[in-house]
PDB file of C-alpha atoms in Angstrom:
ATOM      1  CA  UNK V   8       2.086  41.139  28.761  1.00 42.00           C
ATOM      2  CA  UNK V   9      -1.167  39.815  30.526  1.00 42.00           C
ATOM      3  CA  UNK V  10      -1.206  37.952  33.954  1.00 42.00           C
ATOM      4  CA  UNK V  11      -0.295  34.653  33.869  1.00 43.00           C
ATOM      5  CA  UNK V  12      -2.060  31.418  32.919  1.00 42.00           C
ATOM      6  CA  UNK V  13      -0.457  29.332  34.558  1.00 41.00           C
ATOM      7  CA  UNK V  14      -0.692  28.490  38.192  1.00 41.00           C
ATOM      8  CA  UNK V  15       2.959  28.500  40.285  1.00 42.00           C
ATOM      9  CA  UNK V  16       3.911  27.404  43.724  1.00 42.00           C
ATOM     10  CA  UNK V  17       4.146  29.803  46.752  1.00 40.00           C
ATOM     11  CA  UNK V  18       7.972  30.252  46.647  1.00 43.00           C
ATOM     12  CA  UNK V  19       8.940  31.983  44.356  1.00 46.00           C
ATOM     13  CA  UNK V  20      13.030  33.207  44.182  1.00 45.00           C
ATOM     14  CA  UNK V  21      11.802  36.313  42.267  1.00 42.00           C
ATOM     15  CA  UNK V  22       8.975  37.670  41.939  1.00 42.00           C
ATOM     16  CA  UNK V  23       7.312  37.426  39.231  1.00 42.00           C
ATOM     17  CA  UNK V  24       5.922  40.986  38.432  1.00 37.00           C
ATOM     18  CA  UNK V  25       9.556  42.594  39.162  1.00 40.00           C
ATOM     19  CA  UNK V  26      10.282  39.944  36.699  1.00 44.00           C
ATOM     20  CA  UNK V  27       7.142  41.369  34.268  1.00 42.00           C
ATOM     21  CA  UNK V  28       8.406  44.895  34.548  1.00 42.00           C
ATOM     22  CA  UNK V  29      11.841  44.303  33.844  1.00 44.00           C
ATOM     23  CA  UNK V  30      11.222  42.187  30.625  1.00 47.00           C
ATOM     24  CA  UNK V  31       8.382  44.598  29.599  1.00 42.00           C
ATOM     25  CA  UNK V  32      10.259  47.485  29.522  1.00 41.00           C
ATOM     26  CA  UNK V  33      12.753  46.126  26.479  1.00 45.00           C
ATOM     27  CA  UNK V  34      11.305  42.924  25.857  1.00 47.00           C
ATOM     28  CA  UNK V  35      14.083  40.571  25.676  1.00 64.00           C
ATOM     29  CA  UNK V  36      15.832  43.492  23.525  1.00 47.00           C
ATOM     30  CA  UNK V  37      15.602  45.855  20.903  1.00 40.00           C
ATOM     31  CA  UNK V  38      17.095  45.042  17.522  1.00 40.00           C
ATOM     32  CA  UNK V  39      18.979  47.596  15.532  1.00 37.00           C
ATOM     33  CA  UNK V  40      21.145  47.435  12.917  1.00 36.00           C
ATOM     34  CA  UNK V  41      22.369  44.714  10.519  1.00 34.00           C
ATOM     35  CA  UNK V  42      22.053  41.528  11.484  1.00 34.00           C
ATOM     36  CA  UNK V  43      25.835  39.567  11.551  1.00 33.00           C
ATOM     37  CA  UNK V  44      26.484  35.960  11.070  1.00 36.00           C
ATOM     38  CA  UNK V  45      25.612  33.187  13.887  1.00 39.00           C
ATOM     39  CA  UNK V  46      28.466  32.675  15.628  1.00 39.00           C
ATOM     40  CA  UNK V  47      29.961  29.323  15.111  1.00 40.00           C
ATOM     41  CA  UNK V  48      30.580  27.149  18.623  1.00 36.00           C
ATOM     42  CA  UNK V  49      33.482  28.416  20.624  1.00 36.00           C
ATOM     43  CA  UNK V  50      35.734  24.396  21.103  1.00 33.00           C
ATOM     44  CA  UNK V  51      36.631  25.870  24.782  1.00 30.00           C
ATOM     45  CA  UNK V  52      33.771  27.073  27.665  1.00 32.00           C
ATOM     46  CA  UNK V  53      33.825  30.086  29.321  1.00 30.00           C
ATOM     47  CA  UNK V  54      34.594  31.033  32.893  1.00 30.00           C
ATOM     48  CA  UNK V  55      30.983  30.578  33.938  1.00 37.00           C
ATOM     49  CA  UNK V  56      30.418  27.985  32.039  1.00 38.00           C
ATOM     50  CA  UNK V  57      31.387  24.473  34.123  1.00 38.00           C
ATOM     51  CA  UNK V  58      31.242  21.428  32.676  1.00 38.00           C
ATOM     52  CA  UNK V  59      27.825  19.548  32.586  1.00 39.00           C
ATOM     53  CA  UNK V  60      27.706  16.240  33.979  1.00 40.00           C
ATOM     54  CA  UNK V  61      25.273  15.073  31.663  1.00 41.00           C
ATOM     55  CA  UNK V  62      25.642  12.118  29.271  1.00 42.00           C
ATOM     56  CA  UNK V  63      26.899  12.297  25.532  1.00 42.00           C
ATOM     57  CA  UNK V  64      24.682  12.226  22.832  1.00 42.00           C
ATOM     58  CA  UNK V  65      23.945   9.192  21.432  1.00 43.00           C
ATOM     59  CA  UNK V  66      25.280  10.157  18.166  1.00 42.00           C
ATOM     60  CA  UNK V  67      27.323  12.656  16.670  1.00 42.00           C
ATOM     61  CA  UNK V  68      27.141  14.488  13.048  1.00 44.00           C
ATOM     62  CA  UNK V  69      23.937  12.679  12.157  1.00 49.00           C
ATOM     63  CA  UNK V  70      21.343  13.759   9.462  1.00 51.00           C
ATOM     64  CA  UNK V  71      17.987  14.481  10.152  1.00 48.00           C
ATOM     65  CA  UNK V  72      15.134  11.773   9.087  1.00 60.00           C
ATOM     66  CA  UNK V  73      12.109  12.706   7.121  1.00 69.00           C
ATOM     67  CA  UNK V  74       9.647  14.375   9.836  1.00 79.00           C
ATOM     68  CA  UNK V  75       7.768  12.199  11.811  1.00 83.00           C
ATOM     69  CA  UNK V  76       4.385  12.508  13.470  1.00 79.00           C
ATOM     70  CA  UNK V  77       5.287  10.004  16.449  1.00 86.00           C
ATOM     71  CA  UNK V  78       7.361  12.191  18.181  1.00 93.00           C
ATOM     72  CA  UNK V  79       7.419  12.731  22.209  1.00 96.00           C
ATOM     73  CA  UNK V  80       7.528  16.492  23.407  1.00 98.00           C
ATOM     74  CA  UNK V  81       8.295  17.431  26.928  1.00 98.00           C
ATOM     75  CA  UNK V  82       8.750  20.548  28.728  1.00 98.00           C
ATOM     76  CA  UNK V  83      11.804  22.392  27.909  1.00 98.00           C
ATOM     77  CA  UNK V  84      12.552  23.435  31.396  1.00 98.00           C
ATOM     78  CA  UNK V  85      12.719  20.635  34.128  1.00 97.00           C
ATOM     79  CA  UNK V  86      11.781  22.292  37.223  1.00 96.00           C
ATOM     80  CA  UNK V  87       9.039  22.427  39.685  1.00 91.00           C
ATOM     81  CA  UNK V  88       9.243  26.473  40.511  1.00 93.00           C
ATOM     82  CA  UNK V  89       8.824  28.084  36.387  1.00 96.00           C
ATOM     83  CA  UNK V  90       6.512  30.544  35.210  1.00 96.00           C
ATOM     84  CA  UNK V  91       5.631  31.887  31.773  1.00 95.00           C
ATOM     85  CA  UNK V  92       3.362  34.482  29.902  1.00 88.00           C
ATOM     86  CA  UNK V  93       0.823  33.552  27.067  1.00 86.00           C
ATOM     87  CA  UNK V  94       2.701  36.565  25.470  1.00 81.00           C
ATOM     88  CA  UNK V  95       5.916  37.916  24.499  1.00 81.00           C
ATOM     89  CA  UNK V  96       6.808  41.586  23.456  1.00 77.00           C
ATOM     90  CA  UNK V  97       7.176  42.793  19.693  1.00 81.00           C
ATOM     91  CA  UNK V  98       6.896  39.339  17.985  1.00 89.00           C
ATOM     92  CA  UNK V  99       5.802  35.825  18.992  1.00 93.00           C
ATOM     93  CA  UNK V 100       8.037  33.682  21.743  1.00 93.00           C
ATOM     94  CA  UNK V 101       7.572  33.105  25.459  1.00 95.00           C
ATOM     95  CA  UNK V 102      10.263  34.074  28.660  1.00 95.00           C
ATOM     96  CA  UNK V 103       9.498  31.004  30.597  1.00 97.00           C
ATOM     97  CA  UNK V 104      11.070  32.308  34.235  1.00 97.00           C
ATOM     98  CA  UNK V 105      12.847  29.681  36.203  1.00 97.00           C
ATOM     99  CA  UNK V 106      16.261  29.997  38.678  1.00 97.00           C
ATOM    100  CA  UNK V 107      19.575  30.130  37.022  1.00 97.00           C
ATOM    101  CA  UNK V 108      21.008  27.121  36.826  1.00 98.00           C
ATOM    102  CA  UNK V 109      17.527  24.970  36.131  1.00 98.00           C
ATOM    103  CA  UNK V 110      17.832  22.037  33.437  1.00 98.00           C
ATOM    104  CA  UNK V 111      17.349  22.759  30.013  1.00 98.00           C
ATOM    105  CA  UNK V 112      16.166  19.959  28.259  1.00 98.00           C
ATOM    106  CA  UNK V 113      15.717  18.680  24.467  1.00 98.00           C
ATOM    107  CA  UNK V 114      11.650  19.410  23.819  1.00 98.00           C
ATOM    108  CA  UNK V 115      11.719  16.457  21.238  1.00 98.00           C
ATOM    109  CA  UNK V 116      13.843  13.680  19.533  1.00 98.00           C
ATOM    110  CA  UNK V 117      15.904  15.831  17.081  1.00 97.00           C
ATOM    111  CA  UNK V 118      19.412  17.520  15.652  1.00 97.00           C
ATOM    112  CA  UNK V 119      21.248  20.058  17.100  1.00 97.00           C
ATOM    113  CA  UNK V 120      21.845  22.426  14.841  1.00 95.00           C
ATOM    114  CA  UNK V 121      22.684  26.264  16.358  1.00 93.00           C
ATOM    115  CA  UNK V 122      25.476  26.425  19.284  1.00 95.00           C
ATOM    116  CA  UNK V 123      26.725  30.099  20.364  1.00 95.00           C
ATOM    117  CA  UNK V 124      28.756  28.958  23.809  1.00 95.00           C
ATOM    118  CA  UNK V 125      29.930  32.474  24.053  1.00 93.00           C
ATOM    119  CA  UNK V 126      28.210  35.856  25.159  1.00 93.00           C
ATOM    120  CA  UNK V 127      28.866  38.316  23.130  1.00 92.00           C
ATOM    121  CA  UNK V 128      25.683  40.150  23.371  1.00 91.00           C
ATOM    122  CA  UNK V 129      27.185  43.817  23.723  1.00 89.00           C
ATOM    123  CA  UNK V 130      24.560  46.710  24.488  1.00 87.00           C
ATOM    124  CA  UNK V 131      25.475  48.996  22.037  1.00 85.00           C
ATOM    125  CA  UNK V 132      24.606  46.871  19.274  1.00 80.00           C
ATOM    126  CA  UNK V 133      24.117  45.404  16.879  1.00 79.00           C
ATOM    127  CA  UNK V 134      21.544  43.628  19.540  1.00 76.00           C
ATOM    128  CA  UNK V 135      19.403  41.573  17.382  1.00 86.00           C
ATOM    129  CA  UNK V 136      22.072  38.588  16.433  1.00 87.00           C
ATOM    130  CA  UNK V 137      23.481  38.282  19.432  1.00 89.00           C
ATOM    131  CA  UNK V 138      20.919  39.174  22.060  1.00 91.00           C
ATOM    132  CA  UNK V 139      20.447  35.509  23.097  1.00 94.00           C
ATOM    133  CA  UNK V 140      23.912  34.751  24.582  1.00 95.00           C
ATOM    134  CA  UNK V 141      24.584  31.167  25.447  1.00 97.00           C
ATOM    135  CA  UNK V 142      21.963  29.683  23.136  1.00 97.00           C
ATOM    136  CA  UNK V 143      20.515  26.235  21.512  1.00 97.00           C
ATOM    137  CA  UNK V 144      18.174  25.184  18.474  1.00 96.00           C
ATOM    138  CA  UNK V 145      17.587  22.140  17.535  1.00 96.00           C
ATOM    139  CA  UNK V 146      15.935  20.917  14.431  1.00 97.00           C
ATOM    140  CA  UNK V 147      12.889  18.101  15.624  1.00 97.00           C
ATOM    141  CA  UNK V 148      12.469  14.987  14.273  1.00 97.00           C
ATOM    142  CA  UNK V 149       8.681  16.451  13.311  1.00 97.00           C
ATOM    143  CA  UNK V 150      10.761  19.116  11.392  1.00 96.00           C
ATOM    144  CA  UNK V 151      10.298  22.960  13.367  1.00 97.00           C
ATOM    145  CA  UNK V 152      13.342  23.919  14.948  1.00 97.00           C
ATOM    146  CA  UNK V 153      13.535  24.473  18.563  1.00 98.00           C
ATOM    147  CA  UNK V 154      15.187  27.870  20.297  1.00 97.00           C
ATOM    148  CA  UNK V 155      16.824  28.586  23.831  1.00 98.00           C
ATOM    149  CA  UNK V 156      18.684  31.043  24.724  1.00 97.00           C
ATOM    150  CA  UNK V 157      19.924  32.969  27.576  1.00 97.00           C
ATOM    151  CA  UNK V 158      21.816  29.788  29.185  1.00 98.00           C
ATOM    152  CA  UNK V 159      24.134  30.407  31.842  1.00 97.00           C
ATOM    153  CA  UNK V 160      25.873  26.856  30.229  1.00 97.00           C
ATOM    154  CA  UNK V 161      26.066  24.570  27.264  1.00 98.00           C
ATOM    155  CA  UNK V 162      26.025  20.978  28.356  1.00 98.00           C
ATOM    156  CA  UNK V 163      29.050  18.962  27.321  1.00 97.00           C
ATOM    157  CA  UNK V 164      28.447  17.709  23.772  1.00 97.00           C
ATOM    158  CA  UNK V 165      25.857  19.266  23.087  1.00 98.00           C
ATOM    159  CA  UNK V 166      27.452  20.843  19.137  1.00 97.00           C
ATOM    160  CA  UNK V 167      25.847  21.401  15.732  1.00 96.00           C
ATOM    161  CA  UNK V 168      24.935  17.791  14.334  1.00 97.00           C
ATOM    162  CA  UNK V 169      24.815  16.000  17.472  1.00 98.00           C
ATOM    163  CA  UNK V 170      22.208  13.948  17.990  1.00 98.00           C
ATOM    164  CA  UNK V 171      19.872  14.171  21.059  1.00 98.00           C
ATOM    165  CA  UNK V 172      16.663  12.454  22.784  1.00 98.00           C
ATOM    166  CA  UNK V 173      13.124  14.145  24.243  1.00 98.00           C
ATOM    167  CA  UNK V 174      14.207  15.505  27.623  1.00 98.00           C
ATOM    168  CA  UNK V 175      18.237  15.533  27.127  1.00 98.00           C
ATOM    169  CA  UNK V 176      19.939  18.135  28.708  1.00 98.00           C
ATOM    170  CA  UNK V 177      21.370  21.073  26.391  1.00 98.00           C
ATOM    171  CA  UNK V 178      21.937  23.506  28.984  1.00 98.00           C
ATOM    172  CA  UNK V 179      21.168  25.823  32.181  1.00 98.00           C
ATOM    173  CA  UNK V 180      18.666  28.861  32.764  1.00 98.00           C
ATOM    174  CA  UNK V 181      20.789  31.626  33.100  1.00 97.00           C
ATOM    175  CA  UNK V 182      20.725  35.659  32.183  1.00 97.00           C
ATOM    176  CA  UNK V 183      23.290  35.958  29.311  1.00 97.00           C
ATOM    177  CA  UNK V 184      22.717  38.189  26.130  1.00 94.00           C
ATOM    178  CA  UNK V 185      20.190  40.679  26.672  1.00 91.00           C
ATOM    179  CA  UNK V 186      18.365  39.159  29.543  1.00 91.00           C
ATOM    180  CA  UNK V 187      17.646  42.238  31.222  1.00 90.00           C
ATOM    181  CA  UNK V 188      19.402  40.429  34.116  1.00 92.00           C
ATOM    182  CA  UNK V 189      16.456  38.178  35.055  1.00 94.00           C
ATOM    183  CA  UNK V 190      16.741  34.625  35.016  1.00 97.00           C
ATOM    184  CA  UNK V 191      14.684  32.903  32.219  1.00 97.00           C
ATOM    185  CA  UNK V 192      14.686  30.954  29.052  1.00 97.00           C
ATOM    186  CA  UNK V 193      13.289  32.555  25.788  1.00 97.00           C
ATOM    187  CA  UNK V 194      12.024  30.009  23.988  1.00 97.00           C
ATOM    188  CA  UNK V 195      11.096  29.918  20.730  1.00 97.00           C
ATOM    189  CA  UNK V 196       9.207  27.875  17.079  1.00 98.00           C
ATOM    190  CA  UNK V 197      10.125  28.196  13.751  1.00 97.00           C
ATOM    191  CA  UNK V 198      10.714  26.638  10.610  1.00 96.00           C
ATOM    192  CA  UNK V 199      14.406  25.822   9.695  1.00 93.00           C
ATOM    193  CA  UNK V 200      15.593  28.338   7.635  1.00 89.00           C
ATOM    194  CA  UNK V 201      18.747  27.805   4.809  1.00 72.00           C
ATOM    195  CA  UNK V 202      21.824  30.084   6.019  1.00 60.00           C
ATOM    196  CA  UNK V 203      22.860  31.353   8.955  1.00 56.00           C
ATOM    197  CA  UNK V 204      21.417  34.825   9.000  1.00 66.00           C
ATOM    198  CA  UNK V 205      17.643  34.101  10.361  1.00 88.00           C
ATOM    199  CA  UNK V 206      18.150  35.591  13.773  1.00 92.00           C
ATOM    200  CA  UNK V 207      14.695  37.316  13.351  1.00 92.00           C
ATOM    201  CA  UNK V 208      12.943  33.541  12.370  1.00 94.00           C
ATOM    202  CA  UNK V 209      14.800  31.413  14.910  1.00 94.00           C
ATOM    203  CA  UNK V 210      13.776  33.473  18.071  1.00 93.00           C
ATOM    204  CA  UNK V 211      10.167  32.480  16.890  1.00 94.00           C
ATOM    205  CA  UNK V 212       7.179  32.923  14.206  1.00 95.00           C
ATOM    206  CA  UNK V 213       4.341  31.396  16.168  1.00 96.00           C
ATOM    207  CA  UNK V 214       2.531  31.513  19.698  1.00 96.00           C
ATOM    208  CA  UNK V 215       4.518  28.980  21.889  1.00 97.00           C
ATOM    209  CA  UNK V 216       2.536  28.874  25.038  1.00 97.00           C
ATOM    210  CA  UNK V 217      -0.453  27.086  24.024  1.00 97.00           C
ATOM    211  CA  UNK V 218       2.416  23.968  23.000  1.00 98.00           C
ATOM    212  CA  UNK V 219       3.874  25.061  26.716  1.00 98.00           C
ATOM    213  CA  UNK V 220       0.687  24.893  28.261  1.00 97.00           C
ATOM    214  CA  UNK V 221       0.178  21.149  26.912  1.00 98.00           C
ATOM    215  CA  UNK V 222       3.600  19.730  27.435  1.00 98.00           C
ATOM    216  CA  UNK V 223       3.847  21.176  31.247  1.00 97.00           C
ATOM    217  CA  UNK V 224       0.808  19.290  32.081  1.00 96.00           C
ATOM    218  CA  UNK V 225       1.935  15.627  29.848  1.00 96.00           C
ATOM    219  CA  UNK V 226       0.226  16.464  27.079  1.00 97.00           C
ATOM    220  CA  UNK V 227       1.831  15.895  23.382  1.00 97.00           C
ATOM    221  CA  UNK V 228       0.063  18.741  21.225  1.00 97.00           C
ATOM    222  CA  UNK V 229       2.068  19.396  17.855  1.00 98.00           C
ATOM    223  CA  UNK V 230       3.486  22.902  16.501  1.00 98.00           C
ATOM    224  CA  UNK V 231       4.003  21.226  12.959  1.00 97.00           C
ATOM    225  CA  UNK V 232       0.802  22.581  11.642  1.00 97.00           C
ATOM    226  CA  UNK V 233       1.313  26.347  12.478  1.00 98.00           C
ATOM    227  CA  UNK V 234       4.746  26.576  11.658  1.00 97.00           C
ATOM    228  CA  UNK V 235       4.482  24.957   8.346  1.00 97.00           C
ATOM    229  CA  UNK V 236       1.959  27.209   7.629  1.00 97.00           C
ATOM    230  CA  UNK V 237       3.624  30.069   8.765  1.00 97.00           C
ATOM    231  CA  UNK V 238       6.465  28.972   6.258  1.00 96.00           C
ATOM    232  CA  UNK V 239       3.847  28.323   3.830  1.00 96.00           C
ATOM    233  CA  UNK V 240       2.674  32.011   3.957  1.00 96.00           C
ATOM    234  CA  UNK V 241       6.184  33.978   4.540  1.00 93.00           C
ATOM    235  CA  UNK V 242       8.614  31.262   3.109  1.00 93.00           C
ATOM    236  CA  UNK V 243      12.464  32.456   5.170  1.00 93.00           C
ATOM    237  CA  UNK V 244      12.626  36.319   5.100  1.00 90.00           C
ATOM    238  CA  UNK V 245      15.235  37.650   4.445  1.00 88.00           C
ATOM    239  CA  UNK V 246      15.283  40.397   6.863  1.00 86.00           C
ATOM    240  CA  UNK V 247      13.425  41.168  10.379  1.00 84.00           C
ATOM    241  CA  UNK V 248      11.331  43.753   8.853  1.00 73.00           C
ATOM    242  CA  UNK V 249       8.948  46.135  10.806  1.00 62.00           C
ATOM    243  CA  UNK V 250      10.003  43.980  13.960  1.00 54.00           C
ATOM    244  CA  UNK V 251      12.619  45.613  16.092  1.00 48.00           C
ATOM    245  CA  UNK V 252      13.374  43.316  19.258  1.00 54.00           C
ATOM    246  CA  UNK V 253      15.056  40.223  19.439  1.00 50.00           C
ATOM    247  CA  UNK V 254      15.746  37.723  21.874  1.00 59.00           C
TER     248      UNK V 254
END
């Protein structure tokens, strides 16, 4: 990973080339063997897992619209002290660092449609499926689907269908799955996929940071274009192929 872009304040609750070497070193995982099924949302939270005091969505098992070019995009992390590298280890996403327990928001007007509540990331494998622990995608109203993973908690309400507003709250920065024990989001863009086994699309298929880079700073700039053409060029395959880390 190169240096990063992006300026950061002073404090800093970890710093962030202990934070380099440890996510360097494995990436947010290696992948091997097959990948099994997303795991459908767990109805009950886990020990670490407290419930959010966020408000419900405004609407529950709704169907996404036609995409729209309108849409607002925010940050996904709202935070003051975060951090983030232009690059991301064995295939395109970014670990945007921020302390456990730092809001997780919606990046856009969309449709929940991925929930795991429960870690079961388990280090000797398979990794790739389940390396993201507590985790979130939701599909835009602009049509790419949004990834998080890593949470430390799923916000109340937040379950596939529901729908939720630019800058909601879906959940905490935390360290689960395959984190390497540092606290951070992996974020990721990608087209949605039919089926439930696209692990290796939904942790991302294009560049985020430049998107990051325009959001932090108020800016609306669009992923639409690259990840339809990304779909346009690879359609949904149907297996990770030469890529072998996962997060």
């Amino acid at each position: 990973m190169r240096s990063p872009s992006i300026g950061r304040r002073t404090r800093q609750a970890y710093p962030v080339l202990l934070l380099v070497a440890a996510l360097a070193a494995g990436g947010c995982g290696a992948s091997t063997g097959r990948a099994d099924r997303w795991q459908e949302p767990s109805p009950v939270a886990t020990g670490a897992q407290p419930a959010d005091p966020s408000p419900p969505a405004a609407s529950s098992s709704a169907a996404p619209s036609p995409p729209r070019t309108d849409v607002k995009r925010v940050f996904p992390v709202r935070a003051g002290n975060v951090d983030y590298h232009p690059t991301h280890g064995g295939y395109p996403g970014t670990d945007v660092f921020a302390d456990c327990g730092e809001p997780v928001v919606a990046v856009t007007d969309g449709v929940v449609l991925e929930v795991s509540r429960v870690d079961r990331f388990d280090k000797r494998g398979p990794l790739g499926p389940n390396n993201g622990g507590l985790s979130v995608s939701l599909l835009g109203d602009d049509g790419v689907r949004y990834y998080g993973s890593h949470l430390s908690a799923i916000a109340a309400g937040i379950d596939p269908g529901v729908r939720v507003r630019a800058g909601q709250q879906l959940g905490k920065v935390g360290r689960t799955g395959n984190a390497n024990n540092v606290c951070h989001l992996h974020f990721g863009l990608s087209p949605k996929c039919t089926g439930a086994d696209d692990w290796w699309i939904r942790r991302g298929v294009v560049w985020p940071a430049p998107y990051l880079n325009s959001w932090r700073k108020g800016g609306n700039r669009s992923p639409v274009a690259e990840v339809t053409a990304w779909q346009r060029k690879h359609g949904c395959p149907a297996s990770p192929g030469r890529s072998t880390r996962s997060g």
